[in-house]
N, CA, C and O atoms as CSV, one atom per row, in Angstrom:
chain,resi,resn,atom,element,x,y,z
A,1,MET,N,N,-6.002,2.497,25.451
A,1,MET,CA,C,-6.477,3.292,24.332
A,1,MET,C,C,-7.967,3.547,24.545
A,1,MET,O,O,-8.722,2.643,24.904
A,2,SER,N,N,-8.366,4.779,24.321
A,2,SER,CA,C,-9.770,5.132,24.546
A,2,SER,C,C,-10.653,4.600,23.414
A,2,SER,O,O,-10.169,4.206,22.352
A,3,ALA,N,N,-11.935,4.602,23.670
A,3,ALA,CA,C,-12.887,4.083,22.684
A,3,ALA,C,C,-12.923,4.955,21.436
A,3,ALA,O,O,-13.075,4.443,20.327
A,4,ALA,N,N,-12.786,6.256,21.605
A,4,ALA,CA,C,-12.809,7.162,20.452
A,4,ALA,C,C,-11.609,6.924,19.541
A,4,ALA,O,O,-11.737,6.955,18.317
A,5,VAL,N,N,-10.460,6.689,20.132
A,5,VAL,CA,C,-9.255,6.418,19.344
A,5,VAL,C,C,-9.395,5.080,18.624
A,5,VAL,O,O,-9.006,4.957,17.462
A,6,SER,N,N,-9.940,4.092,19.295
A,6,SER,CA,C,-10.156,2.790,18.661
A,6,SER,C,C,-11.092,2.902,17.465
A,6,SER,O,O,-10.832,2.317,16.414
A,7,VAL,N,N,-12.164,3.642,17.621
A,7,VAL,CA,C,-13.111,3.825,16.517
A,7,VAL,C,C,-12.440,4.567,15.364
A,7,VAL,O,O,-12.627,4.208,14.201
A,8,ALA,N,N,-11.662,5.597,15.683
A,8,ALA,CA,C,-10.975,6.363,14.637
A,8,ALA,C,C,-9.975,5.488,13.885
A,8,ALA,O,O,-9.853,5.597,12.665
A,9,LEU,N,N,-9.267,4.631,14.594
A,9,LEU,CA,C,-8.309,3.738,13.937
A,9,LEU,C,C,-9.017,2.711,13.053
A,9,LEU,O,O,-8.530,2.383,11.971
A,10,ILE,N,N,-10.151,2.210,13.504
A,10,ILE,CA,C,-10.900,1.247,12.690
A,10,ILE,C,C,-11.437,1.919,11.427
A,10,ILE,O,O,-11.397,1.333,10.346
A,11,VAL,N,N,-11.940,3.145,11.563
A,11,VAL,CA,C,-12.417,3.887,10.391
A,11,VAL,C,C,-11.255,4.135,9.432
A,11,VAL,O,O,-11.403,3.986,8.219
A,12,ALA,N,N,-10.103,4.512,9.976
A,12,ALA,CA,C,-8.925,4.737,9.130
A,12,ALA,C,C,-8.519,3.455,8.412
A,12,ALA,O,O,-8.120,3.496,7.249
A,13,ALA,N,N,-8.617,2.315,9.097
A,13,ALA,CA,C,-8.269,1.039,8.466
A,13,ALA,C,C,-9.207,0.733,7.302
A,13,ALA,O,O,-8.758,0.260,6.257
A,14,PHE,N,N,-10.492,0.995,7.466
A,14,PHE,CA,C,-11.442,0.758,6.366
A,14,PHE,C,C,-11.178,1.691,5.186
A,14,PHE,O,O,-11.265,1.271,4.032
A,15,ILE,N,N,-10.860,2.940,5.467
A,15,ILE,CA,C,-10.549,3.882,4.388
A,15,ILE,C,C,-9.292,3.455,3.645
A,15,ILE,O,O,-9.250,3.500,2.416
A,16,LEU,N,N,-8.277,3.044,4.376
A,16,LEU,CA,C,-7.043,2.574,3.737
A,16,LEU,C,C,-7.297,1.315,2.917
A,16,LEU,O,O,-6.729,1.147,1.838
A,17,PHE,N,N,-8.139,0.442,3.423
A,17,PHE,CA,C,-8.470,-0.768,2.670
A,17,PHE,C,C,-9.183,-0.421,1.372
A,17,PHE,O,O,-8.949,-1.056,0.344
A,18,ALA,N,N,-10.052,0.587,1.416
A,18,ALA,CA,C,-10.730,1.038,0.189
A,18,ALA,C,C,-9.713,1.606,-0.805
A,18,ALA,O,O,-9.836,1.387,-2.010
A,19,CYS,N,N,-8.719,2.326,-0.309
A,19,CYS,CA,C,-7.666,2.841,-1.195
A,19,CYS,C,C,-6.866,1.709,-1.823
A,19,CYS,O,O,-6.483,1.788,-2.990
A,20,ILE,N,N,-6.614,0.660,-1.056
A,20,ILE,CA,C,-5.879,-0.488,-1.587
A,20,ILE,C,C,-6.705,-1.189,-2.665
A,20,ILE,O,O,-6.164,-1.604,-3.690
A,21,LEU,N,N,-8.004,-1.321,-2.438
A,21,LEU,CA,C,-8.861,-1.922,-3.464
A,21,LEU,C,C,-8.865,-1.091,-4.741
A,21,LEU,O,O,-8.839,-1.638,-5.843
A,22,ALA,N,N,-8.898,0.233,-4.592
A,22,ALA,CA,C,-8.835,1.111,-5.772
A,22,ALA,C,C,-7.508,0.945,-6.499
A,22,ALA,O,O,-7.466,0.945,-7.729
A,23,GLY,N,N,-6.434,0.804,-5.747
A,23,GLY,CA,C,-5.128,0.586,-6.360
A,23,GLY,C,C,-5.040,-0.746,-7.085
A,23,GLY,O,O,-4.443,-0.838,-8.157
A,24,LEU,N,N,-5.633,-1.771,-6.503
A,24,LEU,CA,C,-5.651,-3.080,-7.173
A,24,LEU,C,C,-6.446,-3.027,-8.466
A,24,LEU,O,O,-6.056,-3.621,-9.471
A,25,TRP,N,N,-7.572,-2.306,-8.434
A,25,TRP,CA,C,-8.368,-2.171,-9.649
A,25,TRP,C,C,-7.574,-1.448,-10.731
A,25,TRP,O,O,-7.605,-1.850,-11.894
A,26,ARG,N,N,-6.869,-0.393,-10.360
A,26,ARG,CA,C,-6.090,0.358,-11.342
A,26,ARG,C,C,-4.915,-0.473,-11.851
A,26,ARG,O,O,-4.558,-0.380,-13.025
A,27,ALA,N,N,-4.314,-1.279,-10.991
A,27,ALA,CA,C,-3.199,-2.115,-11.424
A,27,ALA,C,C,-3.654,-3.173,-12.427
A,27,ALA,O,O,-2.921,-3.504,-13.359
A,28,VAL,N,N,-4.849,-3.696,-12.239
A,28,VAL,CA,C,-5.369,-4.710,-13.154
A,28,VAL,C,C,-5.913,-4.072,-14.428
A,28,VAL,O,O,-5.660,-4.562,-15.528
A,29,ALA,N,N,-6.658,-2.979,-14.280
A,29,ALA,CA,C,-7.327,-2.366,-15.424
A,29,ALA,C,C,-6.383,-1.593,-16.328
A,29,ALA,O,O,-6.627,-1.471,-17.528
A,30,GLY,N,N,-5.306,-1.072,-15.757
A,30,GLY,CA,C,-4.368,-0.316,-16.593
A,30,GLY,C,C,-4.900,1.053,-16.940
A,30,GLY,O,O,-5.257,1.777,-16.010
A,31,PRO,N,N,-4.986,1.467,-18.141
A,31,PRO,CA,C,-4.615,0.785,-19.380
A,31,PRO,C,C,-3.140,0.971,-19.751
A,31,PRO,O,O,-2.623,0.241,-20.598
A,32,THR,N,N,-2.455,1.942,-19.126
A,32,THR,CA,C,-1.063,2.176,-19.508
A,32,THR,C,C,-0.127,1.674,-18.423
A,32,THR,O,O,-0.543,1.384,-17.302
A,33,ILE,N,N,1.140,1.578,-18.779
A,33,ILE,CA,C,2.158,1.153,-17.818
A,33,ILE,C,C,2.287,2.188,-16.701
A,33,ILE,O,O,2.518,1.833,-15.545
A,34,GLU,N,N,2.139,3.461,-17.047
A,34,GLU,CA,C,2.228,4.513,-16.029
A,34,GLU,C,C,1.117,4.379,-14.994
A,34,GLU,O,O,1.334,4.623,-13.807
A,35,ASP,N,N,-0.077,3.990,-15.449
A,35,ASP,CA,C,-1.178,3.761,-14.506
A,35,ASP,C,C,-0.853,2.616,-13.558
A,35,ASP,O,O,-1.136,2.688,-12.363
A,36,ARG,N,N,-0.268,1.578,-14.091
A,36,ARG,CA,C,0.084,0.428,-13.242
A,36,ARG,C,C,1.176,0.786,-12.249
A,36,ARG,O,O,1.125,0.367,-11.092
A,37,LEU,N,N,2.169,1.560,-12.689
A,37,LEU,CA,C,3.236,1.984,-11.782
A,37,LEU,C,C,2.675,2.863,-10.669
A,37,LEU,O,O,3.043,2.703,-9.505
A,38,THR,N,N,1.801,3.774,-11.015
A,38,THR,CA,C,1.164,4.616,-10.002
A,38,THR,C,C,0.362,3.771,-9.022
A,38,THR,O,O,0.346,4.055,-7.824
A,39,ALA,N,N,-0.295,2.745,-9.518
A,39,ALA,CA,C,-1.062,1.847,-8.648
A,39,ALA,C,C,-0.146,1.098,-7.695
A,39,ALA,O,O,-0.487,0.925,-6.524
A,40,PHE,N,N,1.016,0.647,-8.176
A,40,PHE,CA,C,1.941,-0.060,-7.290
A,40,PHE,C,C,2.466,0.853,-6.190
A,40,PHE,O,O,2.632,0.422,-5.049
A,41,VAL,N,N,2.728,2.110,-6.528
A,41,VAL,CA,C,3.177,3.064,-5.506
A,41,VAL,C,C,2.059,3.294,-4.492
A,41,VAL,O,O,2.312,3.340,-3.288
A,42,LEU,N,N,0.818,3.438,-4.976
A,42,LEU,CA,C,-0.329,3.598,-4.079
A,42,LEU,C,C,-0.498,2.371,-3.191
A,42,LEU,O,O,-0.773,2.503,-1.998
A,43,LEU,N,N,-0.338,1.190,-3.758
A,43,LEU,CA,C,-0.474,-0.035,-2.973
A,43,LEU,C,C,0.607,-0.124,-1.897
A,43,LEU,O,O,0.334,-0.554,-0.776
A,44,GLY,N,N,1.814,0.274,-2.230
A,44,GLY,CA,C,2.888,0.240,-1.239
A,44,GLY,C,C,2.643,1.189,-0.087
A,44,GLY,O,O,2.783,0.817,1.078
A,45,ALA,N,N,2.276,2.416,-0.415
A,45,ALA,CA,C,2.033,3.412,0.634
A,45,ALA,C,C,0.775,3.068,1.442
A,45,ALA,O,O,0.779,3.148,2.670
A,46,GLY,N,N,-0.285,2.691,0.751
A,46,GLY,CA,C,-1.518,2.341,1.449
A,46,GLY,C,C,-1.372,1.085,2.293
A,46,GLY,O,O,-1.895,1.004,3.404
A,47,GLY,N,N,-0.655,0.109,1.752
A,47,GLY,CA,C,-0.427,-1.126,2.507
A,47,GLY,C,C,0.395,-0.886,3.756
A,47,GLY,O,O,0.104,-1.440,4.816
A,48,ALA,N,N,1.426,-0.059,3.630
A,48,ALA,CA,C,2.247,0.251,4.801
A,48,ALA,C,C,1.429,1.005,5.852
A,48,ALA,O,O,1.522,0.718,7.046
A,49,ALA,N,N,0.638,1.959,5.400
A,49,ALA,CA,C,-0.194,2.708,6.344
A,49,ALA,C,C,-1.215,1.795,7.023
A,49,ALA,O,O,-1.484,1.929,8.216
A,50,LEU,N,N,-1.777,0.867,6.252
A,50,LEU,CA,C,-2.740,-0.073,6.837
A,50,LEU,C,C,-2.070,-0.955,7.889
A,50,LEU,O,O,-2.649,-1.203,8.946
A,51,PHE,N,N,-0.870,-1.424,7.611
A,51,PHE,CA,C,-0.163,-2.244,8.604
A,51,PHE,C,C,0.158,-1.443,9.866
A,51,PHE,O,O,0.110,-1.987,10.969
A,52,ILE,N,N,0.484,-0.163,9.716
A,52,ILE,CA,C,0.774,0.657,10.888
A,52,ILE,C,C,-0.487,0.861,11.716
A,52,ILE,O,O,-0.445,0.793,12.945
A,53,VAL,N,N,-1.604,1.111,11.050
A,53,VAL,CA,C,-2.872,1.269,11.776
A,53,VAL,C,C,-3.260,-0.043,12.455
A,53,VAL,O,O,-3.698,-0.040,13.606
A,54,LEU,N,N,-3.101,-1.161,11.750
A,54,LEU,CA,C,-3.415,-2.460,12.360
A,54,LEU,C,C,-2.499,-2.766,13.540
A,54,LEU,O,O,-2.924,-3.392,14.510
A,55,ALA,N,N,-1.238,-2.324,13.461
A,55,ALA,CA,C,-0.319,-2.506,14.587
A,55,ALA,C,C,-0.807,-1.749,15.810
A,55,ALA,O,O,-0.690,-2.235,16.935
A,56,ALA,N,N,-1.353,-0.563,15.595
A,56,ALA,CA,C,-1.880,0.220,16.718
A,56,ALA,C,C,-3.158,-0.392,17.268
A,56,ALA,O,O,-3.368,-0.411,18.481
A,57,ILE,N,N,-4.016,-0.896,16.377
A,57,ILE,CA,C,-5.283,-1.492,16.834
A,57,ILE,C,C,-5.025,-2.769,17.632
A,57,ILE,O,O,-5.570,-2.954,18.721
A,58,ALA,N,N,-4.194,-3.643,17.080
A,58,ALA,CA,C,-3.977,-4.954,17.691
A,58,ALA,C,C,-2.835,-4.964,18.705
A,58,ALA,O,O,-2.584,-5.984,19.347
A,59,ASP,N,N,-2.147,-3.844,18.850
A,59,ASP,CA,C,-0.987,-3.748,19.741
A,59,ASP,C,C,0.061,-4.804,19.387
A,59,ASP,O,O,0.573,-5.517,20.250
A,60,LEU,N,N,0.362,-4.879,18.090
A,60,LEU,CA,C,1.376,-5.801,17.580
A,60,LEU,C,C,2.490,-5.002,16.892
A,60,LEU,O,O,2.366,-4.656,15.717
A,61,PRO,N,N,3.562,-4.711,17.609
A,61,PRO,CA,C,4.636,-3.910,17.021
A,61,PRO,C,C,5.296,-4.570,15.805
A,61,PRO,O,O,5.915,-3.876,14.998
A,62,ALA,N,N,5.180,-5.862,15.660
A,62,ALA,CA,C,5.793,-6.558,14.521
A,62,ALA,C,C,5.180,-6.114,13.191
A,62,ALA,O,O,5.834,-6.189,12.151
A,63,LEU,N,N,3.939,-5.659,13.221
A,63,LEU,CA,C,3.305,-5.183,11.990
A,63,LEU,C,C,3.966,-3.912,11.476
A,63,LEU,O,O,3.892,-3.616,10.284
A,64,ARG,N,N,4.610,-3.159,12.359
A,64,ARG,CA,C,5.368,-1.989,11.896
A,64,ARG,C,C,6.557,-2.425,11.051
A,64,ARG,O,O,6.901,-1.770,10.068
A,65,ASP,N,N,7.182,-3.531,11.437
A,65,ASP,CA,C,8.278,-4.069,10.632
A,65,ASP,C,C,7.777,-4.534,9.270
A,65,ASP,O,O,8.457,-4.358,8.258
A,66,VAL,N,N,6.598,-5.121,9.249
A,66,VAL,CA,C,6.002,-5.533,7.977
A,66,VAL,C,C,5.755,-4.311,7.100
A,66,VAL,O,O,5.945,-4.373,5.885
A,67,ALA,N,N,5.332,-3.203,7.705
A,67,ALA,CA,C,5.104,-1.970,6.940
A,67,ALA,C,C,6.394,-1.475,6.299
A,67,ALA,O,O,6.382,-1.007,5.161
A,68,ILE,N,N,7.495,-1.574,7.013
A,68,ILE,CA,C,8.786,-1.157,6.456
A,68,ILE,C,C,9.163,-2.044,5.280
A,68,ILE,O,O,9.668,-1.552,4.271
A,69,VAL,N,N,8.926,-3.332,5.397
A,69,VAL,CA,C,9.228,-4.254,4.297
A,69,VAL,C,C,8.354,-3.949,3.089
A,69,VAL,O,O,8.836,-3.986,1.956
A,70,VAL,N,N,7.084,-3.652,3.309
A,70,VAL,CA,C,6.172,-3.329,2.198
A,70,VAL,C,C,6.647,-2.079,1.465
A,70,VAL,O,O,6.627,-2.040,0.235
A,71,VAL,N,N,7.073,-1.062,2.204
A,71,VAL,CA,C,7.578,0.155,1.559
A,71,VAL,C,C,8.843,-0.148,0.767
A,71,VAL,O,O,9.022,0.360,-0.340
A,72,GLY,N,N,9.724,-0.976,1.333
A,72,GLY,CA,C,10.938,-1.354,0.611
A,72,GLY,C,C,10.637,-2.102,-0.672
A,72,GLY,O,O,11.238,-1.828,-1.711
A,73,LEU,N,N,9.718,-3.036,-0.607
A,73,LEU,CA,C,9.353,-3.790,-1.809
A,73,LEU,C,C,8.683,-2.904,-2.855
A,73,LEU,O,O,8.934,-3.057,-4.050
A,74,ALA,N,N,7.842,-1.987,-2.418
A,74,ALA,CA,C,7.199,-1.073,-3.361
A,74,ALA,C,C,8.233,-0.180,-4.038
A,74,ALA,O,O,8.107,0.127,-5.224
A,75,THR,N,N,9.240,0.232,-3.302
A,75,THR,CA,C,10.306,1.047,-3.877
A,75,THR,C,C,11.085,0.256,-4.912
A,75,THR,O,O,11.398,0.775,-5.984
A,76,ILE,N,N,11.402,-0.998,-4.602
A,76,ILE,CA,C,12.128,-1.845,-5.552
A,76,ILE,C,C,11.307,-2.060,-6.815
A,76,ILE,O,O,11.842,-2.001,-7.922
A,77,VAL,N,N,10.018,-2.309,-6.657
A,77,VAL,CA,C,9.148,-2.500,-7.824
A,77,VAL,C,C,9.132,-1.245,-8.690
A,77,VAL,O,O,9.202,-1.334,-9.916
A,78,ALA,N,N,9.041,-0.082,-8.060
A,78,ALA,CA,C,9.020,1.170,-8.830
A,78,ALA,C,C,10.330,1.389,-9.572
A,78,ALA,O,O,10.327,1.814,-10.727
A,79,VAL,N,N,11.443,1.102,-8.920
A,79,VAL,CA,C,12.747,1.279,-9.577
A,79,VAL,C,C,12.907,0.307,-10.732
A,79,VAL,O,O,13.340,0.702,-11.814
A,80,VAL,N,N,12.566,-0.953,-10.524
A,80,VAL,CA,C,12.687,-1.952,-11.597
A,80,VAL,C,C,11.762,-1.599,-12.754
A,80,VAL,O,O,12.141,-1.727,-13.918
A,81,PHE,N,N,10.568,-1.162,-12.438
A,81,PHE,CA,C,9.602,-0.805,-13.477
A,81,PHE,C,C,10.107,0.359,-14.318
A,81,PHE,O,O,9.997,0.334,-15.543
A,82,THR,N,N,10.659,1.379,-13.667
A,82,THR,CA,C,11.143,2.532,-14.422
A,82,THR,C,C,12.415,2.190,-15.193
A,82,THR,O,O,12.603,2.682,-16.306
A,83,ARG,N,N,13.268,1.380,-14.644
A,83,ARG,CA,C,14.483,0.963,-15.362
A,83,ARG,C,C,14.124,0.133,-16.584
A,83,ARG,O,O,14.748,0.255,-17.637
A,84,ARG,N,N,13.128,-0.698,-16.434
A,84,ARG,CA,C,12.701,-1.548,-17.547
A,84,ARG,C,C,12.095,-0.728,-18.668
A,84,ARG,O,O,12.300,-1.038,-19.841
A,85,SER,N,N,11.362,0.301,-18.330
A,85,SER,CA,C,10.704,1.097,-19.367
A,85,SER,C,C,11.685,2.058,-20.051
A,85,SER,O,O,11.415,2.517,-21.161
A,86,VAL,N,N,12.822,2.370,-19.407
A,86,VAL,CA,C,13.822,3.247,-20.006
A,86,VAL,C,C,14.542,2.520,-21.136
A,86,VAL,O,O,14.858,3.131,-22.157
A,87,ARG,N,N,14.797,1.258,-20.973
A,87,ARG,CA,C,15.562,0.501,-21.964
A,87,ARG,C,C,14.803,0.199,-23.174
A,87,ARG,O,O,15.328,-0.434,-24.090
């Protein structure tokens, strides 16, 4: 991997980490349930993207599997959250 690609991946990882921090803040601060649900979806997508970028940086293909699990868990959380609010 070239140096330019490595730098771009590291910058992307920092940007994704900032998005995850913003999602955590929104999940804690709320104020509505819809805000928290949106934050969980953001955390799932951002977390999966961060794991994929980290897999490319560290050359660890297992992190791609972790990204798939994170997306699956985020989907389950969103479904449970919406089912709970319907009732």
